[in-house]
Coordinates of C-alpha atoms and ligand atoms in Angstrom, one line a residue:
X1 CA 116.8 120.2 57.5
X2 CA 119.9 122.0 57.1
X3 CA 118.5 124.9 55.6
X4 CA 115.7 124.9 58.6
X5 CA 118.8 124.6 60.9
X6 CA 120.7 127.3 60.3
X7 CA 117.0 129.6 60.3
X8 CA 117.2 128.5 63.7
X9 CA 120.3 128.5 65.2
X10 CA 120.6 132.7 65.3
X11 CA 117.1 132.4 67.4
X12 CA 118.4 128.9 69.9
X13 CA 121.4 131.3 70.5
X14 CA 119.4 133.9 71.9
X15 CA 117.2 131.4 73.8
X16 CA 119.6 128.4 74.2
X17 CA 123.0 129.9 74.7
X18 CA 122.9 132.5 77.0
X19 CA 125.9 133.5 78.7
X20 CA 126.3 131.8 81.5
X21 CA 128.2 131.4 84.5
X22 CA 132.1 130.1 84.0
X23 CA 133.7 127.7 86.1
X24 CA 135.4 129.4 89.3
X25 CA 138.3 127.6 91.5
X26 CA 137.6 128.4 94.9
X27 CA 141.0 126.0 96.2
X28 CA 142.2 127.4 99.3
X29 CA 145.4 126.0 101.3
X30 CA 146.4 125.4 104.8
X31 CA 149.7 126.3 106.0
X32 CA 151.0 122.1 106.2
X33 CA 149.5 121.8 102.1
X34 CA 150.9 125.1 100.8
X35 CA 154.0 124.2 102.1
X36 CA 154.4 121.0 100.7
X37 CA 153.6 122.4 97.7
X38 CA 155.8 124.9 97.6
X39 CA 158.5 122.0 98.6
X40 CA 159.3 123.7 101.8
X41 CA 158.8 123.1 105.2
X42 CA 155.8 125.6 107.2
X43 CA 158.7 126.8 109.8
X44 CA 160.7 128.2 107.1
X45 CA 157.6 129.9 105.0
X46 CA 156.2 131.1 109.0
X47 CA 160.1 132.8 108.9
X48 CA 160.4 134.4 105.4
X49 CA 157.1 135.8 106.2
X50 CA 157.9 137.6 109.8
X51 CA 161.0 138.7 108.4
X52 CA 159.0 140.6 105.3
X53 CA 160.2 138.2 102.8
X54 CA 156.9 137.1 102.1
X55 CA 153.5 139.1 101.9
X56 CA 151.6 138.7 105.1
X57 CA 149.4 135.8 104.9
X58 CA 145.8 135.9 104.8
X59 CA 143.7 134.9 107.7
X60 CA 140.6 132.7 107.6
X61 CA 137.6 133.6 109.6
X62 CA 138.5 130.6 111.8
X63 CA 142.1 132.4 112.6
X64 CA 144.4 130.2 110.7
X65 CA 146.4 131.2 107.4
X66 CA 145.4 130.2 104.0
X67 CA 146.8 130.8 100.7
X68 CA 145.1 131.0 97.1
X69 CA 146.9 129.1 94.0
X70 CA 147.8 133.1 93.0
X71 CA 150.0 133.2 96.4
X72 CA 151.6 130.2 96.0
X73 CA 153.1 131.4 92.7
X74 CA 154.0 134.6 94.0
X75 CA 156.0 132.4 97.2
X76 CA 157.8 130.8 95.1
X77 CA 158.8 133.5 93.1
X78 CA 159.6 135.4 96.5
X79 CA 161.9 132.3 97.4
X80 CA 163.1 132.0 94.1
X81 CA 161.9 128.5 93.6
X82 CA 161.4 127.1 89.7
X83 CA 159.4 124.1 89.9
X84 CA 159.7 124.4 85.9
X85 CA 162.2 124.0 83.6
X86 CA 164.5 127.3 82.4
X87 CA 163.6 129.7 79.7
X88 CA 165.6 128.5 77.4
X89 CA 164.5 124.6 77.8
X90 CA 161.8 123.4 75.8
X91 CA 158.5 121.8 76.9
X92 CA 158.0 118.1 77.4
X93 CA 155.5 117.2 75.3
X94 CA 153.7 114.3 77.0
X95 CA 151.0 112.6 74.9
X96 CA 148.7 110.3 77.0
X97 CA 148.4 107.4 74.5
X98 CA 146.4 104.4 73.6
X99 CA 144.2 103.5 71.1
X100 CA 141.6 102.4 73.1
X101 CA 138.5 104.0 74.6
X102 CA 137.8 104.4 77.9
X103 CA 141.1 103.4 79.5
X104 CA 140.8 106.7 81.4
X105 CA 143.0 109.1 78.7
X106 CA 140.9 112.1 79.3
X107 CA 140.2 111.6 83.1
X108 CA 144.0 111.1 83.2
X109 CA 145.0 114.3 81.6
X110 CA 142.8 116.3 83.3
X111 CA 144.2 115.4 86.4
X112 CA 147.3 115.4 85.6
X113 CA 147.0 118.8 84.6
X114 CA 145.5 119.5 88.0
X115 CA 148.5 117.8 90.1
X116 CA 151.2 119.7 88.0
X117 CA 149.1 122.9 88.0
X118 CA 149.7 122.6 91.6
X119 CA 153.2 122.2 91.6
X120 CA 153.5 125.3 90.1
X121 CA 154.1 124.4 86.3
X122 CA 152.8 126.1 83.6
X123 CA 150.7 123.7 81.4
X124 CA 149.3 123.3 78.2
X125 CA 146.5 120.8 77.2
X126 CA 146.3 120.2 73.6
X127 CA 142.4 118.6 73.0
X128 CA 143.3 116.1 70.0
X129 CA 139.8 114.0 70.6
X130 CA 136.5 115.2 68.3
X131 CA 134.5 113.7 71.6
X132 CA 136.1 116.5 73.3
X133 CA 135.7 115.0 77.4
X134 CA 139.0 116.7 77.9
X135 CA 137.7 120.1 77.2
X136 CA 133.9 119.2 78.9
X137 CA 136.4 118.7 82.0
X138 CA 138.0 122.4 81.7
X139 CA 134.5 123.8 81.2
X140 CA 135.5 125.2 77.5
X141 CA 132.4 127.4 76.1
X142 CA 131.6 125.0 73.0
X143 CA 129.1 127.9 72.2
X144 CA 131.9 130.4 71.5
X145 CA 133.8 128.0 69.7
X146 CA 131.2 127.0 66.8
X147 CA 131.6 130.5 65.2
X148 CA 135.6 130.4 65.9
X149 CA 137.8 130.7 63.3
X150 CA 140.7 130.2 65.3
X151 CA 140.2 126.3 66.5
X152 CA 142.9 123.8 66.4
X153 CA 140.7 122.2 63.1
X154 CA 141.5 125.7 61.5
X155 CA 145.4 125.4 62.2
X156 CA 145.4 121.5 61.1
X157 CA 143.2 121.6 58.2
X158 CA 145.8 121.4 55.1
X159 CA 145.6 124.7 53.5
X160 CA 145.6 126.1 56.7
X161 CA 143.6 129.5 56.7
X162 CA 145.4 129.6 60.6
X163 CA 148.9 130.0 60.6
X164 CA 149.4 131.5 64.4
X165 CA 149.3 128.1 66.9
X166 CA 148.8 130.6 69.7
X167 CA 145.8 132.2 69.1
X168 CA 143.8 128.5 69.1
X169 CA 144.9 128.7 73.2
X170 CA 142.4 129.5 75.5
X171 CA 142.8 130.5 79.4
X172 CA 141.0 127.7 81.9
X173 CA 140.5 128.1 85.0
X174 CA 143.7 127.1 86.6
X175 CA 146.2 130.4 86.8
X176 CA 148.6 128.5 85.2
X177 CA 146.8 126.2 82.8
X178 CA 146.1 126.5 79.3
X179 CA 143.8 124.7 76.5
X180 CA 143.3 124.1 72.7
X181 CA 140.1 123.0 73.2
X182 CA 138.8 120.4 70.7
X183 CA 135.8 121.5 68.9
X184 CA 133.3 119.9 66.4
X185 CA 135.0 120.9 63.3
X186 CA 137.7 118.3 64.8
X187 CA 135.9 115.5 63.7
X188 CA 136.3 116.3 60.2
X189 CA 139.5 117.0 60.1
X190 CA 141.1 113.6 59.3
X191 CA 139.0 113.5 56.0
X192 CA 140.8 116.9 55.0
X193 CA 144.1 115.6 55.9
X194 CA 143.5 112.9 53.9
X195 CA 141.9 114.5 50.9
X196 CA 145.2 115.5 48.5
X197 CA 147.6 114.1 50.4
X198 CA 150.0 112.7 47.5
X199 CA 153.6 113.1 47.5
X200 CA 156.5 112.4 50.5
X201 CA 156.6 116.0 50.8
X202 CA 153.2 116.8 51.3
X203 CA 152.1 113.7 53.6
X204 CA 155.5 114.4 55.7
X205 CA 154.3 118.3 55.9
X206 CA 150.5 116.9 56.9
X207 CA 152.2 114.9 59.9
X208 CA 154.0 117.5 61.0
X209 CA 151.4 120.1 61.2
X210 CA 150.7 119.8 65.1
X211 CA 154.1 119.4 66.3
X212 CA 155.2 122.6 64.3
X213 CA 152.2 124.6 66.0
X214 CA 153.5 123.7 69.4
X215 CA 157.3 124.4 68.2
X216 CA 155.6 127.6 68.4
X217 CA 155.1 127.7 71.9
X218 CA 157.3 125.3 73.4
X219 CA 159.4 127.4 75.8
X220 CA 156.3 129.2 77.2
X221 CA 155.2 126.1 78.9
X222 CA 157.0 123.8 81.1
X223 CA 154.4 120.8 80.1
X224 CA 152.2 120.0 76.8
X225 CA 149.8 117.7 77.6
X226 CA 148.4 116.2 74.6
X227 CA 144.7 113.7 74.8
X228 CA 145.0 111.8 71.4
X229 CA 141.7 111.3 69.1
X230 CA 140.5 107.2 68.9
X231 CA 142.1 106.2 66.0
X232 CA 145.8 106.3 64.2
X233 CA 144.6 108.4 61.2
X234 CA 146.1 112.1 60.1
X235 CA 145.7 113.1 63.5
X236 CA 146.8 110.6 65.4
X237 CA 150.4 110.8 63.6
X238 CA 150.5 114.3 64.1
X239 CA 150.0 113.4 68.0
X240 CA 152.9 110.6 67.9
X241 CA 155.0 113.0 65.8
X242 CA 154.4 115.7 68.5
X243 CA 155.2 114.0 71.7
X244 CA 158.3 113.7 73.1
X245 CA 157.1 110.8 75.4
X246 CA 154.3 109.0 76.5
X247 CA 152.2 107.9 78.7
X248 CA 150.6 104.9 78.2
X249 CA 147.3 104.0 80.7
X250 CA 146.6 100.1 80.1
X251 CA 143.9 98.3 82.8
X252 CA 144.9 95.1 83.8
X253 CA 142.3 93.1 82.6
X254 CA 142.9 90.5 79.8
X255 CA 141.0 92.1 77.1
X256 CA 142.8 95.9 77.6
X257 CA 146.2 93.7 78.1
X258 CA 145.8 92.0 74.8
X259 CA 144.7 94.7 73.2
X260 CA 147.5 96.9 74.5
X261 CA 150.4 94.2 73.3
X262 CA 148.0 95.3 69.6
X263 CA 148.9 99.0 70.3
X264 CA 152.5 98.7 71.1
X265 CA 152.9 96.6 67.8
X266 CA 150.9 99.5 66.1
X267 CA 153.4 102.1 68.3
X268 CA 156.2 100.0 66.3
X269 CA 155.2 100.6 63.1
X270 CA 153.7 104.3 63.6
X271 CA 157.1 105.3 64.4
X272 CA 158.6 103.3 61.8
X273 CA 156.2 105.3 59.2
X274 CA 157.3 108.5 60.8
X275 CA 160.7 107.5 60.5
X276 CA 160.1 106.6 56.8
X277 CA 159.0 110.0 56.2
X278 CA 162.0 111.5 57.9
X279 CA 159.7 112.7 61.0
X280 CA 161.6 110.6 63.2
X281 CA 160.5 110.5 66.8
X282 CA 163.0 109.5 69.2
X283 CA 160.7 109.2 72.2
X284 CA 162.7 110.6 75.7
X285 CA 160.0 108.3 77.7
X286 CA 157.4 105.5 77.8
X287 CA 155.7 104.8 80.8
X288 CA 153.0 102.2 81.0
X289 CA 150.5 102.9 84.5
X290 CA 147.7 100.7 85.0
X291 CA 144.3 102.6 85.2
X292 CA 141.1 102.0 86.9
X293 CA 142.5 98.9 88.9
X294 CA 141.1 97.2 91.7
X295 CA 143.1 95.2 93.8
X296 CA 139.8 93.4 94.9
X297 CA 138.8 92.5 91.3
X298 CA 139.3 89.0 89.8
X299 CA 142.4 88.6 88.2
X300 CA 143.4 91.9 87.9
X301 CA 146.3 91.7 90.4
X302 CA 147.5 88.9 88.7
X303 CA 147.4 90.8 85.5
X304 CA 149.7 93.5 87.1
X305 CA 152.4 90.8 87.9
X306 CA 152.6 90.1 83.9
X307 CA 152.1 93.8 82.7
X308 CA 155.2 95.0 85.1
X309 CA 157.4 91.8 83.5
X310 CA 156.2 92.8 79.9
X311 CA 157.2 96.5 80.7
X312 CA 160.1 96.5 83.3
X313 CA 161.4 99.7 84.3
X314 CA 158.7 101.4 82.1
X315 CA 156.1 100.7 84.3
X316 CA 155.2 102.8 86.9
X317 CA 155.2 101.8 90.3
X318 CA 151.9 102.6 91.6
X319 CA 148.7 101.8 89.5
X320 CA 145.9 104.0 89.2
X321 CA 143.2 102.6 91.5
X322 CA 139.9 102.4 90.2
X323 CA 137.8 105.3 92.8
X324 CA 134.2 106.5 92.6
X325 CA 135.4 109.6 93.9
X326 CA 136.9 110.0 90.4
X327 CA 133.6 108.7 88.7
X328 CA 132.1 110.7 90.8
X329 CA 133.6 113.7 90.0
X330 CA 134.3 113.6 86.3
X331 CA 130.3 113.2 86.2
X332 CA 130.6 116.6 87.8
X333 CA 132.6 117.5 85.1
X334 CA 135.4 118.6 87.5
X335 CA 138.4 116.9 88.8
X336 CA 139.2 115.8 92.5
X337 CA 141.5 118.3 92.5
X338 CA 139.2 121.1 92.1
X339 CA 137.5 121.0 95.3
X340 CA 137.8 120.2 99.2
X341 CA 135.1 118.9 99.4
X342 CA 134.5 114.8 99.1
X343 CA 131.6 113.7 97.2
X344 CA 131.8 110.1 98.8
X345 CA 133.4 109.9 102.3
X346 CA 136.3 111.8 103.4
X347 CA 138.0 108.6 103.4
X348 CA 137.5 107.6 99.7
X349 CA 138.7 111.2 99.1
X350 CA 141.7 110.8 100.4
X351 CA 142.6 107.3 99.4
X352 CA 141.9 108.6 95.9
X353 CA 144.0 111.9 96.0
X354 CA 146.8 110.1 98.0
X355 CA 146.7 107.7 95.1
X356 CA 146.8 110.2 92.1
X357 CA 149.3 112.0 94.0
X358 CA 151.9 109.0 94.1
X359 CA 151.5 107.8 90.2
X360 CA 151.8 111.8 89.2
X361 CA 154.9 112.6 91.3
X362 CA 156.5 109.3 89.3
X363 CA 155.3 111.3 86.0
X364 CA 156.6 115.0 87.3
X365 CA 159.6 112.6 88.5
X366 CA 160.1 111.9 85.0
X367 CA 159.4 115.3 83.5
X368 CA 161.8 116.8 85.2
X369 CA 164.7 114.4 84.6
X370 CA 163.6 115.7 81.1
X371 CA 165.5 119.0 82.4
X372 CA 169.1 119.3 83.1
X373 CA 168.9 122.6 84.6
X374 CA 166.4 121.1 87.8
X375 CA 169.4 119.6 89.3
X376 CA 170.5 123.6 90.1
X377 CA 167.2 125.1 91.3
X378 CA 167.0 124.0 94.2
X379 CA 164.2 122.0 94.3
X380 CA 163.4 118.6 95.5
X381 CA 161.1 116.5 94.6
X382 CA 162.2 113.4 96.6
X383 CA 159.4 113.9 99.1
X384 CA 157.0 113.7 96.7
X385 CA 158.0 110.3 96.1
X386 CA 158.1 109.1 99.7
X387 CA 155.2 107.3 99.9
X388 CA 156.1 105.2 96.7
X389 CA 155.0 101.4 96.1
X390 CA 152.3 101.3 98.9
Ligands
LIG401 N1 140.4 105.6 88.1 C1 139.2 105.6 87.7 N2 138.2 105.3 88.6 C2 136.9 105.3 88.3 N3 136.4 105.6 87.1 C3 137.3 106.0 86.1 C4 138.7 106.0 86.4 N4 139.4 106.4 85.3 C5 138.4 106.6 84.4 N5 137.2 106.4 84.9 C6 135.9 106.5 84.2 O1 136.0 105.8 82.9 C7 135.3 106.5 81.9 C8 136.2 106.6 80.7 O2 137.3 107.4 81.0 P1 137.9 108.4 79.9 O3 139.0 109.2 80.6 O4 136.9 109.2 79.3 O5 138.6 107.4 78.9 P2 139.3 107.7 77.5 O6 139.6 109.1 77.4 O7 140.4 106.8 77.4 O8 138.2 107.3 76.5 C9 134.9 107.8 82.5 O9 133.5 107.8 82.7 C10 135.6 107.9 83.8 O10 134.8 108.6 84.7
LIG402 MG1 139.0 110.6 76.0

């Protein structure tokens, strides 16, 4: 079968695998959204622009402004807003962590990504998972990638035939957002992590193989965003070793809560491993956000009460609400972020982006305290966080 495969597969490319079409963001913004974006108010951006500070806006066939994602960058270089950290600060390295499936990991990054994207930050999505819904979500070419030699499973495997980090980063379709996609060859990786490793030295060098990749690239981004694979193997190590906090989706339903007090414990002693091999991880955050709630849902509420006392100040405020508009969309392989227009009402829409919007300007809240130099950049992200606790 194999040998019959690989008779084939030069003929399915030609058939199978033409070229086709990439995914295109069409996102547009009205005056009121560009502006809050940008973290200023539409009176002031209307001013900089009559008074030539600004490139002229474009004008809609309907009369009214609009700006791409491209102008809002070039705003707030215009204004000389960061919404990032400083050249010489490093990346946080945010791993979005649990053990379990279907908690909403990938769906999580992805959007995340979006929001921040947004925001104006430069972001990096690191594709740990062999199943790879992370990447499916960024529309990576899995074609292009099964005759790469320059895939994150080429930098991790052990004798490495890949030293360079940056040449496994791809562009997306987001200005400023970046992937290492995850490709098939990452499924096979764990058994050649595990194959020879014997030795402190050697196991501690094989746990530290991702974070030294990103080390290369860590003041180039202002957020690595890392989707772990299933399982604490090789590769899951190398994720824990790699963050420098995390994010922790738990539902609250019984099941995921008991199953989550299982991860922390397994958290616990991860780290203590690390720190056994001298890979200490001294993480700068934990936050635990429910995911996929309902408030309607039996229990679940109830559930909330006792994951907020277990986690205190850890927990985010606002949960994730459970949305088909999210089902919906990730189906669509896209993210509610990518497009105006609702695929259930516009009312669901908006619940659901008002909602993501909340729980991520907690997270970018975080991030930035990450950042001493945000304090002297002039921006502000209290707005963002108006709405809190609804
Ligand atoms: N807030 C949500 N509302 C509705 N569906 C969700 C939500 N979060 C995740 N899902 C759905 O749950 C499924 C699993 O999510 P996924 O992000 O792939 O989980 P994981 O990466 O943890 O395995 C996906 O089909 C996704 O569409
Ligand atoms: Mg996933």
């Amino acid at each position: 079968m194999v040998d019959n495969g690989e008779a084939l597969s030069s003929q399915l490319k030609k058939v199978a695998f033409r070229p086709r079409a990439r995914k295109k963001l069409e996102l547009t913004f009205g005056p009121g959204r560009a502006a809050d974006l940008i973290g200023r108010t539409p009176e002031a951006i209307a001013k900089a622009e009559a008074k030539g500070r600004l490139p002229q806006p474009k004008i809609g066939s309907n009369g009214r402004r609009y700006y791409t994602l491209e102008d809002l960058t070039l705003i707030r270089q215009a204004l000389g807003i960061i919404p990032g950290k400083q050249s010489h600060e490093p990346a946080v390295v945010l791993a979005v962590q649990n053990f379990k499936g279907g908690v909403g990991k990938s769906t999580i990054t992805k959007h995340l990504a979006d929001y921040l994207s947004l925001q104006g930050l430069r972001v990096l999505v690191v594709d740990c998972d062999p199943q790879a819904s992370t990447s499916s979500l960024f529309d990576v070419d899995q074609e292009a990638l099964w005759e790469s030699e320059e895939t994150l499973a080429h930098f991790l495997a052990p004798t490495a035939p890949l030293n360079d980090f940056r040449l496994t980063i791809q562009d997306t379709a987001w200005p400023t957002t970046k992937i290492v996609p995850s490709s098939l060859g990452l499924g096979e990786i764990e058994w050649h992590m595990v194959a020879g490793a014997e030795g402190r030295q050697e196991i501690m060098r094989r746990f530290g193989l991702l974070r030294s990749g990103i080390s290369q690239v860590r003041r180039e981004f202002d957020v690595i965003l890392l989707d772990p694979p299933p399982a604490m193997g090789f590769l899951g190590m190398n994720v824990m070793a790699a963050a420098t906090g995390l994010v922790i989706p738990v539902p609250a339903r019984q099941l995921d809560f008991l199953s989550t007090i299982h991860f922390m414990t397994n958290i616990a002693d991860t780290l203590e491993s690390l720190q056994g091999y001298d890979m200490g991880v001294n993480y700068d955050f934990i936050r635990v956000v429910a995911s996929n709630y309902s408030r309607s849902a039996d229990g679940e509420t109830g559930m909330l009460r006792i994951l907020q006392q277990m986690c205190g100040t850890n927990m985010l405020t606002n949960p994730i609400l459970a949305s088909e508009e999210i089902k919906n969309s990730v189906q669509e392989f896209r993210s509610v972020y990518e497009s105006d227009k609702p695929i259930s009402s516009h009312k669901t829409f908006t619940r659901c982006r008002d909602n993501l919007d909340l729980v991520f300007a907690e997270i970018l809240h975080v991030i930035r305290q990450q950042w001493p130099s945000t304090s002297l950049t002039g921006f502000d992200d209290r707005h963002l966080l108006d709405g809190e606790a609804a």
